[in-house]
């Protein structure tokens, strides 16, 4: 059985661009100030920004772009997206968050 804090966990997800990450980080700070445990899911581009927040549970997922790329890069991007989806699904199954807020990205 999950503990009370685990049952209240909020997952915040955002791609690595500033337009997605900075609002996500602001929400994370607000939620944490109100006592909510937060897990942040992002790609490698935003990991260093999020790592600067002490005590934040951070998970870096595989991601990749598809638009405007050659066939090889599209296939690698699809593979990364599939793997990232499996990573996120495993985290959701393990932690069963109370809420998920997504800010965009890939």
Tab-separated table of N, CA and C in Angstrom, residues 6-88:
chain	number	residue	atom	x	y	z
A	6	UNK	N	3.217	9.394	-1.114
A	6	UNK	CA	3.345	8.755	-2.433
A	6	UNK	C	2.041	8.875	-3.209
A	7	UNK	N	0.903	8.740	-2.536
A	7	UNK	CA	-0.402	8.796	-3.198
A	7	UNK	C	-0.693	10.196	-3.731
A	8	UNK	N	-0.051	11.218	-3.177
A	8	UNK	CA	-0.303	12.599	-3.600
A	8	UNK	C	0.685	13.074	-4.660
A	9	UNK	N	1.584	12.258	-5.092
A	9	UNK	CA	2.650	12.686	-6.013
A	9	UNK	C	2.065	13.262	-7.307
A	10	UNK	N	2.668	14.356	-7.756
A	10	UNK	CA	2.297	14.981	-9.020
A	10	UNK	C	3.468	14.819	-9.978
A	11	UNK	N	3.180	14.384	-11.187
A	11	UNK	CA	4.199	14.297	-12.229
A	11	UNK	C	4.062	15.527	-13.110
A	12	UNK	N	5.175	16.226	-13.310
A	12	UNK	CA	5.231	17.355	-14.239
A	12	UNK	C	6.176	16.944	-15.350
A	13	UNK	N	5.737	17.118	-16.595
A	13	UNK	CA	6.545	16.730	-17.754
A	13	UNK	C	6.686	17.919	-18.693
A	14	UNK	N	7.905	18.081	-19.235
A	14	UNK	CA	8.148	19.158	-20.194
A	14	UNK	C	9.341	18.817	-21.048
A	15	UNK	N	9.268	19.193	-22.318
A	15	UNK	CA	10.400	19.040	-23.218
A	15	UNK	C	11.479	20.036	-22.856
A	16	UNK	N	12.623	19.922	-23.492
A	16	UNK	CA	13.786	20.680	-23.080
A	16	UNK	C	13.887	22.132	-23.491
A	17	UNK	N	12.937	22.685	-24.197
A	17	UNK	CA	13.050	24.091	-24.573
A	17	UNK	C	12.561	24.982	-23.434
A	18	UNK	N	13.124	26.169	-23.342
A	18	UNK	CA	12.790	27.090	-22.265
A	18	UNK	C	11.318	27.435	-22.181
A	19	UNK	N	10.664	27.549	-23.317
A	19	UNK	CA	9.243	27.894	-23.314
A	19	UNK	C	8.375	26.847	-22.653
A	20	UNK	N	8.861	25.620	-22.589
A	20	UNK	CA	8.141	24.550	-21.901
A	20	UNK	C	8.681	24.341	-20.494
A	21	UNK	N	9.989	24.399	-20.353
A	21	UNK	CA	10.625	24.040	-19.084
A	21	UNK	C	10.427	25.099	-18.014
A	22	UNK	N	10.595	26.369	-18.328
A	22	UNK	CA	10.512	27.395	-17.286
A	22	UNK	C	9.137	27.463	-16.629
A	23	UNK	N	8.025	27.386	-17.373
A	23	UNK	CA	6.722	27.327	-16.699
A	23	UNK	C	6.566	26.044	-15.865
A	24	UNK	N	7.106	24.940	-16.350
A	24	UNK	CA	7.036	23.683	-15.589
A	24	UNK	C	7.795	23.806	-14.275
A	25	UNK	N	8.983	24.396	-14.316
A	25	UNK	CA	9.767	24.563	-13.099
A	25	UNK	C	9.082	25.517	-12.119
A	26	UNK	N	8.406	26.532	-12.632
A	26	UNK	CA	7.656	27.442	-11.753
A	26	UNK	C	6.522	26.695	-11.056
A	27	UNK	N	5.820	25.845	-11.795
A	27	UNK	CA	4.758	25.041	-11.182
A	27	UNK	C	5.337	24.099	-10.136
A	28	UNK	N	6.451	23.466	-10.444
A	28	UNK	CA	7.091	22.556	-9.496
A	28	UNK	C	7.410	23.282	-8.193
A	29	UNK	N	7.987	24.463	-8.285
A	29	UNK	CA	8.315	25.231	-7.077
A	29	UNK	C	7.061	25.552	-6.272
A	30	UNK	N	5.979	25.917	-6.949
A	30	UNK	CA	4.723	26.233	-6.265
A	30	UNK	C	4.135	25.000	-5.585
A	31	UNK	N	4.096	23.878	-6.302
A	31	UNK	CA	3.558	22.645	-5.724
A	31	UNK	C	4.373	22.202	-4.514
A	32	UNK	N	5.688	22.244	-4.637
A	32	UNK	CA	6.545	21.830	-3.529
A	32	UNK	C	6.383	22.748	-2.335
A	33	UNK	N	6.204	24.042	-2.572
A	33	UNK	CA	5.992	24.985	-1.467
A	33	UNK	C	4.696	24.680	-0.726
A	34	UNK	N	3.751	24.066	-1.429
A	34	UNK	CA	2.465	23.703	-0.818
A	34	UNK	C	2.465	22.278	-0.276
A	35	UNK	N	3.610	21.640	-0.298
A	35	UNK	CA	3.739	20.328	0.316
A	35	UNK	C	3.485	19.129	-0.571
A	36	UNK	N	3.352	19.336	-1.871
A	36	UNK	CA	3.118	18.219	-2.791
A	36	UNK	C	4.448	17.610	-3.220
A	37	UNK	N	4.581	16.301	-3.164
A	37	UNK	CA	5.772	15.671	-3.745
A	37	UNK	C	5.655	15.697	-5.267
A	38	UNK	N	6.739	16.037	-5.929
A	38	UNK	CA	6.712	16.215	-7.381
A	38	UNK	C	7.812	15.386	-8.031
A	39	UNK	N	7.483	14.781	-9.156
A	39	UNK	CA	8.433	14.076	-10.000
A	39	UNK	C	8.454	14.815	-11.341
A	40	UNK	N	9.648	15.159	-11.813
A	40	UNK	CA	9.779	15.889	-13.075
A	40	UNK	C	10.330	14.960	-14.143
A	41	UNK	N	9.614	14.857	-15.259
A	41	UNK	CA	10.044	14.066	-16.414
A	41	UNK	C	10.430	15.029	-17.524
A	42	UNK	N	11.616	14.845	-18.077
A	42	UNK	CA	12.075	15.716	-19.148
A	42	UNK	C	13.054	14.955	-20.032
A	43	UNK	N	13.597	15.651	-21.021
A	43	UNK	CA	14.623	15.058	-21.871
A	43	UNK	C	15.984	15.585	-21.435
A	44	UNK	N	17.022	15.141	-22.106
A	44	UNK	CA	18.383	15.505	-21.696
A	44	UNK	C	18.655	17.006	-21.766
A	45	UNK	N	17.918	17.715	-22.644
A	45	UNK	CA	18.189	19.147	-22.816
A	45	UNK	C	17.861	19.955	-21.568
A	46	UNK	N	16.870	19.541	-20.793
A	46	UNK	CA	16.457	20.313	-19.621
A	46	UNK	C	16.979	19.741	-18.315
A	47	UNK	N	17.678	18.635	-18.374
A	47	UNK	CA	18.117	17.967	-17.143
A	47	UNK	C	18.978	18.869	-16.270
A	48	UNK	N	19.886	19.635	-16.873
A	48	UNK	CA	20.770	20.476	-16.058
A	48	UNK	C	19.997	21.600	-15.370
A	49	UNK	N	18.991	22.159	-16.045
A	49	UNK	CA	18.161	23.196	-15.411
A	49	UNK	C	17.427	22.622	-14.205
A	50	UNK	N	16.832	21.454	-14.376
A	50	UNK	CA	16.055	20.838	-13.304
A	50	UNK	C	16.954	20.326	-12.187
A	51	UNK	N	18.151	19.873	-12.527
A	51	UNK	CA	19.071	19.345	-11.522
A	51	UNK	C	19.498	20.422	-10.531
A	52	UNK	N	19.334	21.684	-10.900
A	52	UNK	CA	19.691	22.784	-10.009
A	52	UNK	C	18.682	22.964	-8.870
A	53	UNK	N	17.547	22.279	-8.929
A	53	UNK	CA	16.530	22.384	-7.880
A	53	UNK	C	16.815	21.298	-6.850
A	54	UNK	N	17.229	21.684	-5.644
A	54	UNK	CA	17.587	20.692	-4.625
A	54	UNK	C	16.422	19.762	-4.284
A	55	UNK	N	16.726	18.471	-4.222
A	55	UNK	CA	15.739	17.493	-3.782
A	55	UNK	C	14.659	17.136	-4.782
A	56	UNK	N	14.725	17.670	-5.988
A	56	UNK	CA	13.699	17.367	-6.989
A	56	UNK	C	13.922	15.966	-7.546
A	57	UNK	N	12.871	15.160	-7.579
A	57	UNK	CA	12.950	13.839	-8.190
A	57	UNK	C	12.895	14.032	-9.707
A	58	UNK	N	14.006	13.785	-10.362
A	58	UNK	CA	14.167	14.056	-11.787
A	58	UNK	C	14.372	12.755	-12.544
A	59	UNK	N	13.635	12.597	-13.641
A	59	UNK	CA	13.796	11.441	-14.523
A	59	UNK	C	14.001	11.958	-15.940
A	60	UNK	N	15.123	11.609	-16.537
A	60	UNK	CA	15.444	12.013	-17.905
A	60	UNK	C	15.037	10.871	-18.828
A	61	UNK	N	14.090	11.163	-19.712
A	61	UNK	CA	13.557	10.157	-20.629
A	61	UNK	C	14.152	10.321	-22.020
A	62	UNK	N	14.181	9.235	-22.748
A	62	UNK	CA	14.631	9.285	-24.144
A	62	UNK	C	13.611	10.089	-24.951
A	63	UNK	N	14.098	10.879	-25.890
A	63	UNK	CA	13.226	11.686	-26.750
A	63	UNK	C	13.942	11.920	-28.069
A	64	UNK	N	13.198	12.298	-29.063
A	64	UNK	CA	13.802	12.580	-30.356
A	64	UNK	C	12.837	13.319	-31.255
A	65	UNK	N	13.398	14.082	-32.168
A	65	UNK	CA	12.576	14.841	-33.103
A	65	UNK	C	12.352	14.076	-34.392
A	66	UNK	N	11.329	14.482	-35.109
A	66	UNK	CA	11.001	13.827	-36.373
A	66	UNK	C	10.960	14.794	-37.547
A	67	UNK	N	10.541	15.999	-37.337
A	67	UNK	CA	10.310	16.952	-38.424
A	67	UNK	C	11.626	17.414	-39.057
A	68	UNK	N	11.612	17.521	-40.382
A	68	UNK	CA	12.729	18.098	-41.117
A	68	UNK	C	14.015	17.299	-41.046
A	69	UNK	N	13.920	16.000	-40.974
A	69	UNK	CA	15.107	15.165	-40.840
A	69	UNK	C	15.111	14.090	-41.924
A	70	UNK	N	16.277	13.546	-42.170
A	70	UNK	CA	16.389	12.448	-43.132
A	70	UNK	C	15.808	11.164	-42.552
A	71	UNK	N	15.665	10.170	-43.389
A	71	UNK	CA	15.042	8.913	-42.986
A	71	UNK	C	15.744	8.267	-41.794
A	72	UNK	N	17.062	8.243	-41.797
A	72	UNK	CA	17.811	7.631	-40.696
A	72	UNK	C	17.534	8.315	-39.367
A	73	UNK	N	17.528	9.634	-39.382
A	73	UNK	CA	17.269	10.381	-38.140
A	73	UNK	C	15.821	10.239	-37.716
A	74	UNK	N	14.915	10.141	-38.664
A	74	UNK	CA	13.497	9.920	-38.327
A	74	UNK	C	13.342	8.568	-37.631
A	75	UNK	N	13.993	7.553	-38.162
A	75	UNK	CA	13.899	6.220	-37.556
A	75	UNK	C	14.516	6.206	-36.160
A	76	UNK	N	15.659	6.866	-35.983
A	76	UNK	CA	16.267	6.964	-34.648
A	76	UNK	C	15.349	7.734	-33.702
A	77	UNK	N	14.729	8.804	-34.212
A	77	UNK	CA	13.798	9.582	-33.396
A	77	UNK	C	12.592	8.760	-32.971
A	78	UNK	N	12.063	7.964	-33.885
A	78	UNK	CA	10.933	7.088	-33.543
A	78	UNK	C	11.327	6.073	-32.480
A	79	UNK	N	12.528	5.517	-32.617
A	79	UNK	CA	13.011	4.568	-31.617
A	79	UNK	C	13.146	5.217	-30.248
A	80	UNK	N	13.709	6.435	-30.226
A	80	UNK	CA	13.862	7.147	-28.953
A	80	UNK	C	12.504	7.469	-28.345
A	81	UNK	N	11.554	7.891	-29.179
A	81	UNK	CA	10.209	8.192	-28.667
A	81	UNK	C	9.539	6.941	-28.108
A	82	UNK	N	9.701	5.814	-28.782
A	82	UNK	CA	9.117	4.563	-28.284
A	82	UNK	C	9.741	4.179	-26.947
A	83	UNK	N	11.054	4.293	-26.844
A	83	UNK	CA	11.727	3.958	-25.593
A	83	UNK	C	11.319	4.916	-24.475
A	84	UNK	N	11.238	6.213	-24.784
A	84	UNK	CA	10.802	7.197	-23.785
A	84	UNK	C	9.383	6.929	-23.298
A	85	UNK	N	8.522	6.490	-24.209
A	85	UNK	CA	7.147	6.144	-23.827
A	85	UNK	C	7.151	4.972	-22.850
A	86	UNK	N	7.974	3.971	-23.113
A	86	UNK	CA	8.081	2.831	-22.193
A	86	UNK	C	8.648	3.259	-20.839
A	87	UNK	N	9.632	4.151	-20.856
A	87	UNK	CA	10.186	4.655	-19.599
A	87	UNK	C	9.105	5.359	-18.772
A	88	UNK	N	8.326	6.229	-19.424
A	88	UNK	CA	7.266	6.964	-18.721
A	88	UNK	C	6.205	6.006	-18.199
